[in-house]
Structure formats: C-alpha cells, structure tokens
Tab-separated table of C-alpha atoms in Angstrom:
chain	number	residue	atom	x	y	z
T	7	UNK	CA	77.768	106.568	97.405
T	8	UNK	CA	78.668	109.478	99.666
T	9	UNK	CA	80.670	109.537	102.868
T	10	UNK	CA	84.186	109.026	104.157
T	11	UNK	CA	85.959	106.335	102.089
T	12	UNK	CA	86.751	103.174	104.054
T	13	UNK	CA	88.400	100.055	102.649
T	14	UNK	CA	87.475	96.767	104.349
T	15	UNK	CA	88.751	93.312	103.423
T	16	UNK	CA	86.866	90.038	103.573
T	17	UNK	CA	86.931	86.393	102.509
T	18	UNK	CA	84.006	85.284	100.271
T	19	UNK	CA	82.010	83.462	102.935
T	20	UNK	CA	78.396	83.723	104.037
T	21	UNK	CA	79.509	85.112	107.390
T	22	UNK	CA	80.892	88.207	105.655
T	23	UNK	CA	77.203	89.139	105.393
T	24	UNK	CA	77.202	91.973	107.983
T	25	UNK	CA	79.761	93.942	105.977
T	26	UNK	CA	78.070	93.250	102.641
T	27	UNK	CA	74.656	94.133	104.054
T	28	UNK	CA	76.062	97.266	105.713
T	29	UNK	CA	77.101	98.444	102.270
T	30	UNK	CA	74.185	97.210	100.169
T	31	UNK	CA	71.253	98.060	102.454
T	32	UNK	CA	72.725	101.436	103.374
T	33	UNK	CA	73.717	101.178	107.025
T	34	UNK	CA	77.272	102.292	106.215
T	35	UNK	CA	76.047	105.268	104.207
T	36	UNK	CA	73.700	106.254	107.048
T	37	UNK	CA	76.781	106.395	109.279
T	38	UNK	CA	78.592	108.612	106.791
T	39	UNK	CA	80.816	105.924	105.300
T	40	UNK	CA	81.559	105.122	101.680
T	41	UNK	CA	82.366	101.466	102.292
T	42	UNK	CA	84.467	99.623	99.717
T	43	UNK	CA	84.775	95.867	100.203
T	44	UNK	CA	87.731	93.994	98.767
T	45	UNK	CA	87.908	90.197	98.650
T	46	UNK	CA	91.139	88.428	99.586
T	47	UNK	CA	92.143	84.974	98.269
T	48	UNK	CA	93.276	83.643	101.643
T	49	UNK	CA	93.278	84.461	105.342
T	50	UNK	CA	97.026	85.043	105.380
T	51	UNK	CA	96.706	87.584	102.560
T	52	UNK	CA	93.891	89.357	104.378
T	53	UNK	CA	95.900	89.476	107.615
T	54	UNK	CA	98.925	90.899	105.819
T	55	UNK	CA	96.842	93.548	104.059
T	56	UNK	CA	95.445	94.727	107.392
T	57	UNK	CA	98.758	94.710	109.215
T	58	UNK	CA	100.513	96.565	106.405
T	59	UNK	CA	97.821	99.249	106.341
T	60	UNK	CA	96.503	98.458	102.863
T	61	UNK	CA	92.984	98.166	104.287
T	62	UNK	CA	91.460	99.848	107.325
T	63	UNK	CA	89.468	96.902	108.697
T	64	UNK	CA	88.829	93.239	108.051
T	65	UNK	CA	86.378	90.378	108.417
T	66	UNK	CA	88.657	88.003	110.305
T	67	UNK	CA	88.797	84.625	112.006
T	68	UNK	CA	88.331	85.103	115.743
T	69	UNK	CA	91.664	83.474	116.722
T	70	UNK	CA	93.769	85.461	114.231
T	71	UNK	CA	94.105	88.702	116.239
T	72	UNK	CA	94.657	86.580	119.349
T	73	UNK	CA	97.503	84.703	117.679
T	74	UNK	CA	99.027	88.036	116.660
T	75	UNK	CA	98.777	89.259	120.264
T	76	UNK	CA	100.734	86.158	121.298
T	77	UNK	CA	103.482	86.879	118.764
T	78	UNK	CA	102.391	84.115	116.394
T	79	UNK	CA	102.242	84.705	112.654
T	80	UNK	CA	105.304	86.797	111.889
T	81	UNK	CA	104.049	90.348	112.525
T	82	UNK	CA	104.419	92.528	115.588
T	83	UNK	CA	101.289	94.606	114.995
T	84	UNK	CA	98.485	94.724	117.541
T	85	UNK	CA	95.092	93.926	116.058
T	86	UNK	CA	91.977	94.744	118.075
T	87	UNK	CA	88.672	92.867	117.977
T	88	UNK	CA	85.963	95.519	117.815
T	89	UNK	CA	83.018	93.139	117.728
T	90	UNK	CA	81.948	89.661	116.730
T	91	UNK	CA	80.344	89.559	113.290
T	92	UNK	CA	78.980	86.017	113.403
T	93	UNK	CA	78.611	82.889	115.480
T	94	UNK	CA	78.786	79.312	114.236
T	95	UNK	CA	78.401	78.525	110.518
T	96	UNK	CA	81.046	75.813	110.155
T	97	UNK	CA	80.581	72.237	109.007
T	98	UNK	CA	82.746	69.145	109.099
T	99	UNK	CA	82.726	67.087	105.927
T	100	UNK	CA	84.325	63.864	104.734
T	101	UNK	CA	85.224	62.395	101.382
T	102	UNK	CA	82.763	60.110	99.625
T	103	UNK	CA	85.081	57.141	100.160
T	104	UNK	CA	85.338	57.799	103.881
T	105	UNK	CA	81.589	58.392	104.128
T	106	UNK	CA	80.923	55.086	102.360
T	107	UNK	CA	83.128	53.196	104.829
T	108	UNK	CA	81.343	54.879	107.743
T	109	UNK	CA	77.934	53.926	106.335
T	110	UNK	CA	78.989	50.314	105.723
T	111	UNK	CA	80.059	50.175	109.378
T	112	UNK	CA	76.549	51.288	110.394
T	113	UNK	CA	76.923	55.011	111.008
T	114	UNK	CA	73.733	56.865	110.092
T	115	UNK	CA	74.916	60.471	109.628
T	116	UNK	CA	72.423	61.931	112.098
T	117	UNK	CA	74.274	65.273	111.924
T	118	UNK	CA	73.948	65.872	115.653
T	119	UNK	CA	75.901	63.418	117.863
T	120	UNK	CA	79.498	64.641	117.955
T	121	UNK	CA	80.765	61.742	120.040
T	122	UNK	CA	79.268	59.058	117.798
T	123	UNK	CA	80.396	60.882	114.657
T	124	UNK	CA	83.951	61.175	115.927
T	125	UNK	CA	84.128	57.524	116.902
T	126	UNK	CA	82.795	56.462	113.489
T	127	UNK	CA	85.256	58.757	111.709
T	128	UNK	CA	88.264	57.424	113.599
T	129	UNK	CA	87.179	53.809	113.069
T	130	UNK	CA	86.775	54.298	109.314
T	131	UNK	CA	90.034	56.183	108.773
T	132	UNK	CA	92.792	54.370	106.968
T	133	UNK	CA	95.948	55.675	108.597
T	134	UNK	CA	96.375	59.223	109.872
T	135	UNK	CA	93.463	61.515	109.139
T	136	UNK	CA	94.265	64.340	106.745
T	137	UNK	CA	91.985	67.234	107.611
T	138	UNK	CA	91.746	70.581	105.860
T	139	UNK	CA	91.193	73.829	107.750
T	140	UNK	CA	91.213	77.356	106.297
T	141	UNK	CA	93.937	78.643	108.628
T	142	UNK	CA	96.044	77.300	111.531
T	143	UNK	CA	94.713	79.985	113.903
T	144	UNK	CA	90.990	79.475	113.395
T	145	UNK	CA	87.907	78.255	115.193
T	146	UNK	CA	87.899	75.428	112.653
T	147	UNK	CA	91.185	74.148	114.060
T	148	UNK	CA	90.181	74.822	117.669
T	149	UNK	CA	86.909	72.954	117.138
T	150	UNK	CA	88.627	69.932	115.591
T	151	UNK	CA	91.276	69.701	118.288
T	152	UNK	CA	88.726	69.888	121.070
T	153	UNK	CA	86.313	67.429	119.450
T	154	UNK	CA	88.776	64.730	118.491
T	155	UNK	CA	90.854	65.228	121.624
T	156	UNK	CA	87.786	64.707	123.801
T	157	UNK	CA	87.088	61.317	122.230
T	158	UNK	CA	90.604	59.985	122.546
T	159	UNK	CA	92.600	61.169	119.551
T	160	UNK	CA	95.691	63.117	120.556
T	161	UNK	CA	95.058	66.219	118.509
T	162	UNK	CA	96.926	67.688	116.744
T	163	UNK	CA	99.681	65.067	117.128
T	164	UNK	CA	97.639	62.254	115.563
T	165	UNK	CA	96.302	64.373	112.688
T	166	UNK	CA	97.735	65.759	109.487
T	167	UNK	CA	96.187	69.217	109.412
T	168	UNK	CA	96.423	71.000	106.056
T	169	UNK	CA	95.783	74.696	105.446
T	170	UNK	CA	93.408	75.073	102.493
T	171	UNK	CA	91.691	78.356	101.499
T	172	UNK	CA	87.904	77.938	101.792
T	173	UNK	CA	87.161	78.196	98.041
T	174	UNK	CA	89.637	75.359	97.377
T	175	UNK	CA	88.416	72.943	100.055
T	176	UNK	CA	86.174	70.872	97.764
T	177	UNK	CA	88.918	70.673	95.155
T	178	UNK	CA	91.405	69.424	97.763
T	179	UNK	CA	88.908	66.726	98.767
T	180	UNK	CA	88.353	65.729	95.118
T	181	UNK	CA	92.110	65.533	94.520
T	182	UNK	CA	92.538	63.196	97.527
T	183	UNK	CA	94.778	65.717	99.250
T	184	UNK	CA	92.595	65.569	102.380
T	185	UNK	CA	90.133	63.046	103.847
T	186	UNK	CA	87.970	65.544	105.704
T	187	UNK	CA	87.577	69.250	106.379
T	188	UNK	CA	86.137	71.856	108.679
T	189	UNK	CA	85.125	74.965	106.752
T	190	UNK	CA	82.701	77.864	106.818
T	191	UNK	CA	79.585	78.138	104.675
T	192	UNK	CA	78.966	77.743	101.841
T	193	UNK	CA	82.078	75.751	101.036
T	194	UNK	CA	80.943	72.573	102.793
T	195	UNK	CA	77.803	72.657	100.687
T	196	UNK	CA	79.938	73.175	97.580
T	197	UNK	CA	81.673	69.841	98.278
T	198	UNK	CA	78.268	68.185	98.449
T	199	UNK	CA	77.091	69.882	95.236
T	200	UNK	CA	80.253	68.758	93.428
T	201	UNK	CA	79.575	65.201	94.567
T	202	UNK	CA	82.968	64.855	96.259
T	203	UNK	CA	81.969	64.947	99.927
T	204	UNK	CA	79.306	64.539	102.579
T	205	UNK	CA	78.667	66.666	105.652
T	206	UNK	CA	79.247	64.880	108.935
T	207	UNK	CA	78.514	67.504	111.601
T	208	UNK	CA	77.654	71.163	112.027
T	209	UNK	CA	79.968	73.091	114.304
T	210	UNK	CA	77.058	73.559	116.698
T	211	UNK	CA	77.186	69.826	117.504
T	212	UNK	CA	80.614	70.382	119.064
T	213	UNK	CA	79.823	73.659	120.802
T	214	UNK	CA	76.303	74.983	120.689
T	215	UNK	CA	77.362	78.613	120.289
T	216	UNK	CA	80.832	79.939	119.528
T	217	UNK	CA	82.251	83.144	118.045
T	218	UNK	CA	83.414	82.717	114.469
T	219	UNK	CA	84.287	85.915	112.568
T	220	UNK	CA	85.118	89.338	113.974
T	221	UNK	CA	85.528	92.906	112.843
T	222	UNK	CA	89.223	93.609	113.304
T	223	UNK	CA	91.317	96.756	112.988
T	224	UNK	CA	94.839	97.780	113.860
T	225	UNK	CA	95.022	99.120	117.395
T	226	UNK	CA	96.744	102.312	116.263
T	227	UNK	CA	93.994	102.976	113.706
T	228	UNK	CA	91.249	102.561	116.318
T	229	UNK	CA	93.084	104.973	118.609
T	230	UNK	CA	93.724	107.641	115.977
T	231	UNK	CA	90.343	107.288	114.211
T	232	UNK	CA	87.761	106.969	117.007
T	233	UNK	CA	85.040	108.578	114.897
T	234	UNK	CA	85.484	106.203	111.962
T	235	UNK	CA	85.772	103.268	114.350
T	236	UNK	CA	82.437	104.220	115.882
T	237	UNK	CA	80.745	104.618	112.502
T	238	UNK	CA	82.024	101.285	111.217
T	239	UNK	CA	80.972	99.421	114.355
T	240	UNK	CA	77.488	100.906	114.256
T	241	UNK	CA	77.016	100.089	110.578
T	242	UNK	CA	78.119	96.463	111.087
T	243	UNK	CA	75.968	96.071	114.208
T	244	UNK	CA	72.860	97.382	112.479
T	245	UNK	CA	73.502	95.050	109.556
T	246	UNK	CA	73.744	92.160	112.004
T	247	UNK	CA	70.425	93.160	113.536
T	248	UNK	CA	68.866	93.258	110.053
T	249	UNK	CA	70.230	89.763	109.384
T	250	UNK	CA	68.685	88.597	112.643
T	251	UNK	CA	65.213	88.911	111.088
T	252	UNK	CA	64.130	85.754	109.250
T	253	UNK	CA	62.139	87.772	106.731
T	254	UNK	CA	65.351	89.346	105.413
T	255	UNK	CA	67.289	86.142	104.753
T	256	UNK	CA	66.248	85.579	101.143
T	257	UNK	CA	67.157	89.159	100.278
T	258	UNK	CA	70.486	88.677	102.045
T	259	UNK	CA	71.160	85.478	100.084
T	260	UNK	CA	70.410	87.267	96.806
T	261	UNK	CA	72.763	90.123	97.660
T	262	UNK	CA	75.577	87.823	98.761
T	263	UNK	CA	75.204	85.711	95.625
T	264	UNK	CA	76.178	88.597	93.344
T	265	UNK	CA	79.259	88.219	91.182
T	266	UNK	CA	81.198	90.914	93.051
T	267	UNK	CA	80.688	89.093	96.369
T	268	UNK	CA	80.366	85.277	96.601
T	269	UNK	CA	79.356	84.643	92.960
T	270	UNK	CA	77.435	81.503	93.926
T	271	UNK	CA	73.845	80.281	93.573
T	272	UNK	CA	71.423	82.017	95.918
T	273	UNK	CA	70.097	78.630	97.080
T	274	UNK	CA	73.460	77.554	98.512
T	275	UNK	CA	73.762	80.759	100.505
T	276	UNK	CA	70.182	80.562	101.730
T	277	UNK	CA	70.849	77.054	103.099
T	278	UNK	CA	73.525	78.432	105.396
T	279	UNK	CA	71.445	81.394	106.519
T	280	UNK	CA	68.418	79.220	107.358
T	281	UNK	CA	70.242	76.100	108.590
T	282	UNK	CA	68.428	73.877	106.072
T	283	UNK	CA	71.398	71.884	104.796
T	284	UNK	CA	71.765	69.191	102.163
T	285	UNK	CA	74.366	66.868	103.664
T	286	UNK	CA	75.010	64.390	100.843
T	287	UNK	CA	74.766	64.044	97.068
T	288	UNK	CA	71.838	61.703	97.796
T	289	UNK	CA	69.846	64.799	98.735
T	290	UNK	CA	69.568	64.027	102.460
T	291	UNK	CA	68.574	67.148	104.387
T	292	UNK	CA	69.085	68.237	107.986
T	293	UNK	CA	67.800	71.315	109.758
T	294	UNK	CA	70.180	72.940	112.235
T	295	UNK	CA	68.660	75.672	114.431
T	296	UNK	CA	71.212	78.412	115.021
T	297	UNK	CA	73.547	77.051	112.343
T	298	UNK	CA	74.717	80.627	111.813
T	299	UNK	CA	73.746	83.705	113.820
T	300	UNK	CA	74.536	87.386	113.681
T	301	UNK	CA	72.587	89.246	116.348
T	302	UNK	CA	70.550	87.590	119.101
T	303	UNK	CA	71.920	86.993	122.593
T	304	UNK	CA	74.536	89.763	122.532
T	305	UNK	CA	76.131	87.991	119.562
T	306	UNK	CA	78.328	90.960	118.717
T	307	UNK	CA	79.835	91.402	122.166
T	308	UNK	CA	83.579	90.564	122.146
T	309	UNK	CA	83.750	88.717	125.478
T	310	UNK	CA	87.244	88.883	126.949
T	311	UNK	CA	86.726	85.358	128.300
T	312	UNK	CA	86.284	84.015	124.772
T	313	UNK	CA	89.605	85.530	123.822
T	314	UNK	CA	91.197	84.085	126.942
T	315	UNK	CA	89.875	80.613	126.097
T	316	UNK	CA	91.459	80.614	122.649
T	317	UNK	CA	94.683	82.077	124.048
T	318	UNK	CA	94.905	79.367	126.707
T	319	UNK	CA	94.508	76.657	124.048
T	320	UNK	CA	97.113	78.242	121.775
T	321	UNK	CA	99.515	78.699	124.675
T	322	UNK	CA	99.220	75.026	125.617
T	323	UNK	CA	100.018	73.882	122.055
T	324	UNK	CA	102.775	76.428	121.431
T	325	UNK	CA	104.514	76.176	124.798
T	326	UNK	CA	103.730	79.762	125.823
T	327	UNK	CA	102.886	81.203	129.218
T	328	UNK	CA	99.175	80.604	129.791
T	329	UNK	CA	98.636	83.655	132.003
T	330	UNK	CA	100.541	86.024	129.736
T	331	UNK	CA	98.678	84.715	126.698
T	332	UNK	CA	95.299	85.143	128.362
T	333	UNK	CA	96.139	88.673	129.487
T	334	UNK	CA	97.225	89.649	125.977
T	335	UNK	CA	94.081	88.193	124.430
T	336	UNK	CA	91.752	89.883	126.904
T	337	UNK	CA	93.321	93.271	126.150
T	338	UNK	CA	92.427	93.176	122.439
T	339	UNK	CA	88.751	92.300	123.005
T	340	UNK	CA	87.433	95.856	122.955
T	341	UNK	CA	84.358	95.588	125.125
T	342	UNK	CA	84.969	99.219	126.095
T	343	UNK	CA	84.512	100.437	122.528
T	344	UNK	CA	81.550	98.125	121.996
T	345	UNK	CA	79.691	99.542	124.982
T	346	UNK	CA	80.662	103.152	124.283
T	347	UNK	CA	79.853	103.162	120.572
T	348	UNK	CA	76.671	101.076	120.573
T	349	UNK	CA	75.029	102.148	123.841
T	350	UNK	CA	72.272	104.193	122.190
T	351	UNK	CA	71.224	101.492	119.690
T	352	UNK	CA	69.072	99.577	122.171
T	353	UNK	CA	71.188	96.434	121.942
T	354	UNK	CA	72.215	93.844	124.511
T	355	UNK	CA	75.197	95.156	126.491
T	356	UNK	CA	76.521	92.769	129.153
T	357	UNK	CA	77.856	94.422	132.286
T	358	UNK	CA	80.874	92.138	132.677
T	359	UNK	CA	83.759	91.482	130.315
T	360	UNK	CA	84.014	87.800	131.203
T	361	UNK	CA	81.842	84.755	131.760
T	362	UNK	CA	82.413	81.064	132.324
T	363	UNK	CA	82.586	79.678	128.796
T	364	UNK	CA	80.594	76.538	128.035
T	365	UNK	CA	78.535	76.751	131.224
T	366	UNK	CA	75.109	77.279	129.625
T	367	UNK	CA	73.201	74.213	128.426
T	368	UNK	CA	70.027	76.318	128.113
T	369	UNK	CA	69.210	80.002	127.805
T	370	UNK	CA	70.459	82.022	130.776
T	371	UNK	CA	70.462	85.606	132.021
T	372	UNK	CA	73.451	87.767	132.961
T	373	UNK	CA	73.456	91.361	134.249
T	374	UNK	CA	73.417	94.000	131.548
T	375	UNK	CA	74.196	97.691	131.447
T	376	UNK	CA	70.411	98.091	131.452
T	377	UNK	CA	68.450	95.156	132.820
T	378	UNK	CA	69.334	91.583	131.973
T	379	UNK	CA	70.873	90.059	128.864
T	380	UNK	CA	69.616	86.633	127.774
T	381	UNK	CA	72.420	84.464	126.433
T	382	UNK	CA	71.933	81.336	124.305
T	383	UNK	CA	73.295	77.893	125.259
T	384	UNK	CA	77.047	77.655	124.686
T	385	UNK	CA	77.821	74.174	126.015
T	386	UNK	CA	80.511	71.897	124.617
T	387	UNK	CA	79.360	68.399	123.644
T	388	UNK	CA	81.558	66.822	126.333
T	389	UNK	CA	80.543	69.178	129.143
T	390	UNK	CA	83.897	70.977	129.270
T	391	UNK	CA	83.873	74.503	130.715
T	392	UNK	CA	86.451	77.264	130.818
T	393	UNK	CA	86.664	79.630	133.765
T	394	UNK	CA	89.052	82.466	132.805
T	395	UNK	CA	89.927	83.098	136.441
T	396	UNK	CA	90.451	79.512	137.601
T	397	UNK	CA	93.970	78.368	138.386
C-alpha cells in the first residue's frame, strides 16, 4: 500500500464500515493515503488515544466530541467532527427473563411501537431497570433517556445505567449484571445468537433517522494538516457512497467479518447492513428499512443543529449553560470543511448549517449549494422537535 501513512482508530462495530471499506476497496489509496486501522477495546480508550495524539483520526460516537467541547470527560482538547460516518444501527434488547415476563403480560414484540414497548418494559421490570450502554456520552444513552422520559420514567434518575463496552454487552446480560441494553450492531444480534437476550426495538423506532458515528480529529491536526484532512474525508465519503449501493452489501459484510476487523460471521454483519434482523432465539425475524445508513439524504453532513441538540440535552443533565453548550457544539461541526473538501464529488451539500431537528415525518427538500437536497424523515416517536434558535 502506497501513500502518506495515517493511523485511524475504531471500535469493532458494523458502522466502522466506511473506514474499513476506504482501506480495503482502495478509496484511501486513491486519495494518496496508506490507511492503517487500529481497533480499541473501549470508547474511553479510543478517545484517549486521539486526544493524546497516538492516532490521527477516529471512528467516534457522535456525542463524544460534543461532551469534550463542554469540558466533560477529563481532557481539555478540542475534537472536531469532520463528517458523519453512519446513521442509526442501534438496537434495544432485554434479557430472556424480562422478555418472558413481557410476553406473559401480552406484549407481542412487534419491533416498531416505541411507546407500547416502553410501557411493557416498565411494567415487567422488577425494581429499577439496569440498562447497559457503551458510553455515557453516546446516542445510545441519549436515545434511552428521550424514549423512557417521554413515556413517564424520569430518566436517568429512575434508571441504573451501566457502561459496558459493546463486545461485552451480551456477557453482561448473561451474567445478570444488566436487564437490558442499547448497543450498536452486531452486538445486539450476538446476544440473540448466544441465547441470552431478545431484541425489543431498533433505534429507528425512537427516532427515524439520527446521526450515530462520526469521523473525528483533533482541531489542531485539522488546522495544521488541511491536505490530509481533505484526503481522509474524501476517502471516507466515497466509501460511504459505495456502501449506499445494495449490491455491495454482501461484499462489505465479508470484508468486515475478517479476523483483523470484526472477526464475526458474515451473516451477522449482513443482517445489520440489510436490516433483516433475527430478534429472538426462537428465530423471529423483522425487517427494518433504514436500520443503518451511510450515504443517502446528505447522511455525511455534520449539521450544527444536531450538535446543538445533543449539547442542550447534556447541558440540562449536567447543570451547564444551555446557550454556551450549544455554541460550543456548533463550532466543532465542521460543515465548512465538509463543503470545501467534498464539493467536486457530486454529493448532497445543504446550504444551511442548521435545521429544525425532528420536524420531518416524510421525505422533505431543503436548499442545497446546487439545487435541492432531499432529506429522509427524522421524526421522534413522540413528535418532539428541536429548534436550535428557539428560546
């Protein structure tokens, strides 16, 4: 492999696919990069490696750079969000014991009605719910708090939220350390395959489209290495476009399944990429359109309003200034670099940095740098919206 060496960290999840595909299919090499991918055992380790300069870039949970911008997490290093790598891809699962109680009470596991699922979960819980999430500053946590809070549970006060690295989530469920989880693919499916859990909801049942993982770099690196930043962004974007074609998904699953990446059966990875999920050890299947997406509808664009939404939620829980938090989060969403570095790739480039989040219950158009950009539905199950400029 020829090109400028670049070290990028990731967590072994299906949504690391754009970086793996960028390396394996050759998009990185076409941009003059010799991309080396290094797996981290946990999100905190990955964050520390990036902040300490041991890697140049990282596959990262969307809220992690935002939390850092708010002074949460112990480091005072600015991390910029260059682009969104993936949307959706999370699932909520429950232990077999909890699932059995829910079924006895009449719940049918339709895998679509977030309100009914939440009510059934709360009714079947014995004491405080113990829920595993991969990291405190994650869309998994944000999703859970919004979902359960909207149906009457004071989240997070009425929950015991445990941080569990994704590869250990099924083991934590089997050991009765948690009752339920929210985790990225394929680790929900692993719990089903091990016979220790059942899937209750896809993340899309709570919000139909939400950013999940991002390409993150230190701000100082992006400023001092604009050429490498551009090359990396273009390689990742082109990999995302390749993943947006259904005909490439089996090849992607085979590449991701390799021992040096996820080291898991191709079938499990393909389920996540296609949205054809097995939700219980009984073999029940559900199809979830848009379960995970990488490209369509300006998927890579790092909307400042999405950063502001997460910042406002974190500020409310942590007792921080809402306006200051939102301003800090908006500043690290590098829409300027996205537009500048990807303008000639014939992609969707929105004209604005912000939109009203959760306002689309069907496909809608917004002005683009050239023509219109068609955005997918992004509604919350309870109809909640977030206007970044509302008082």
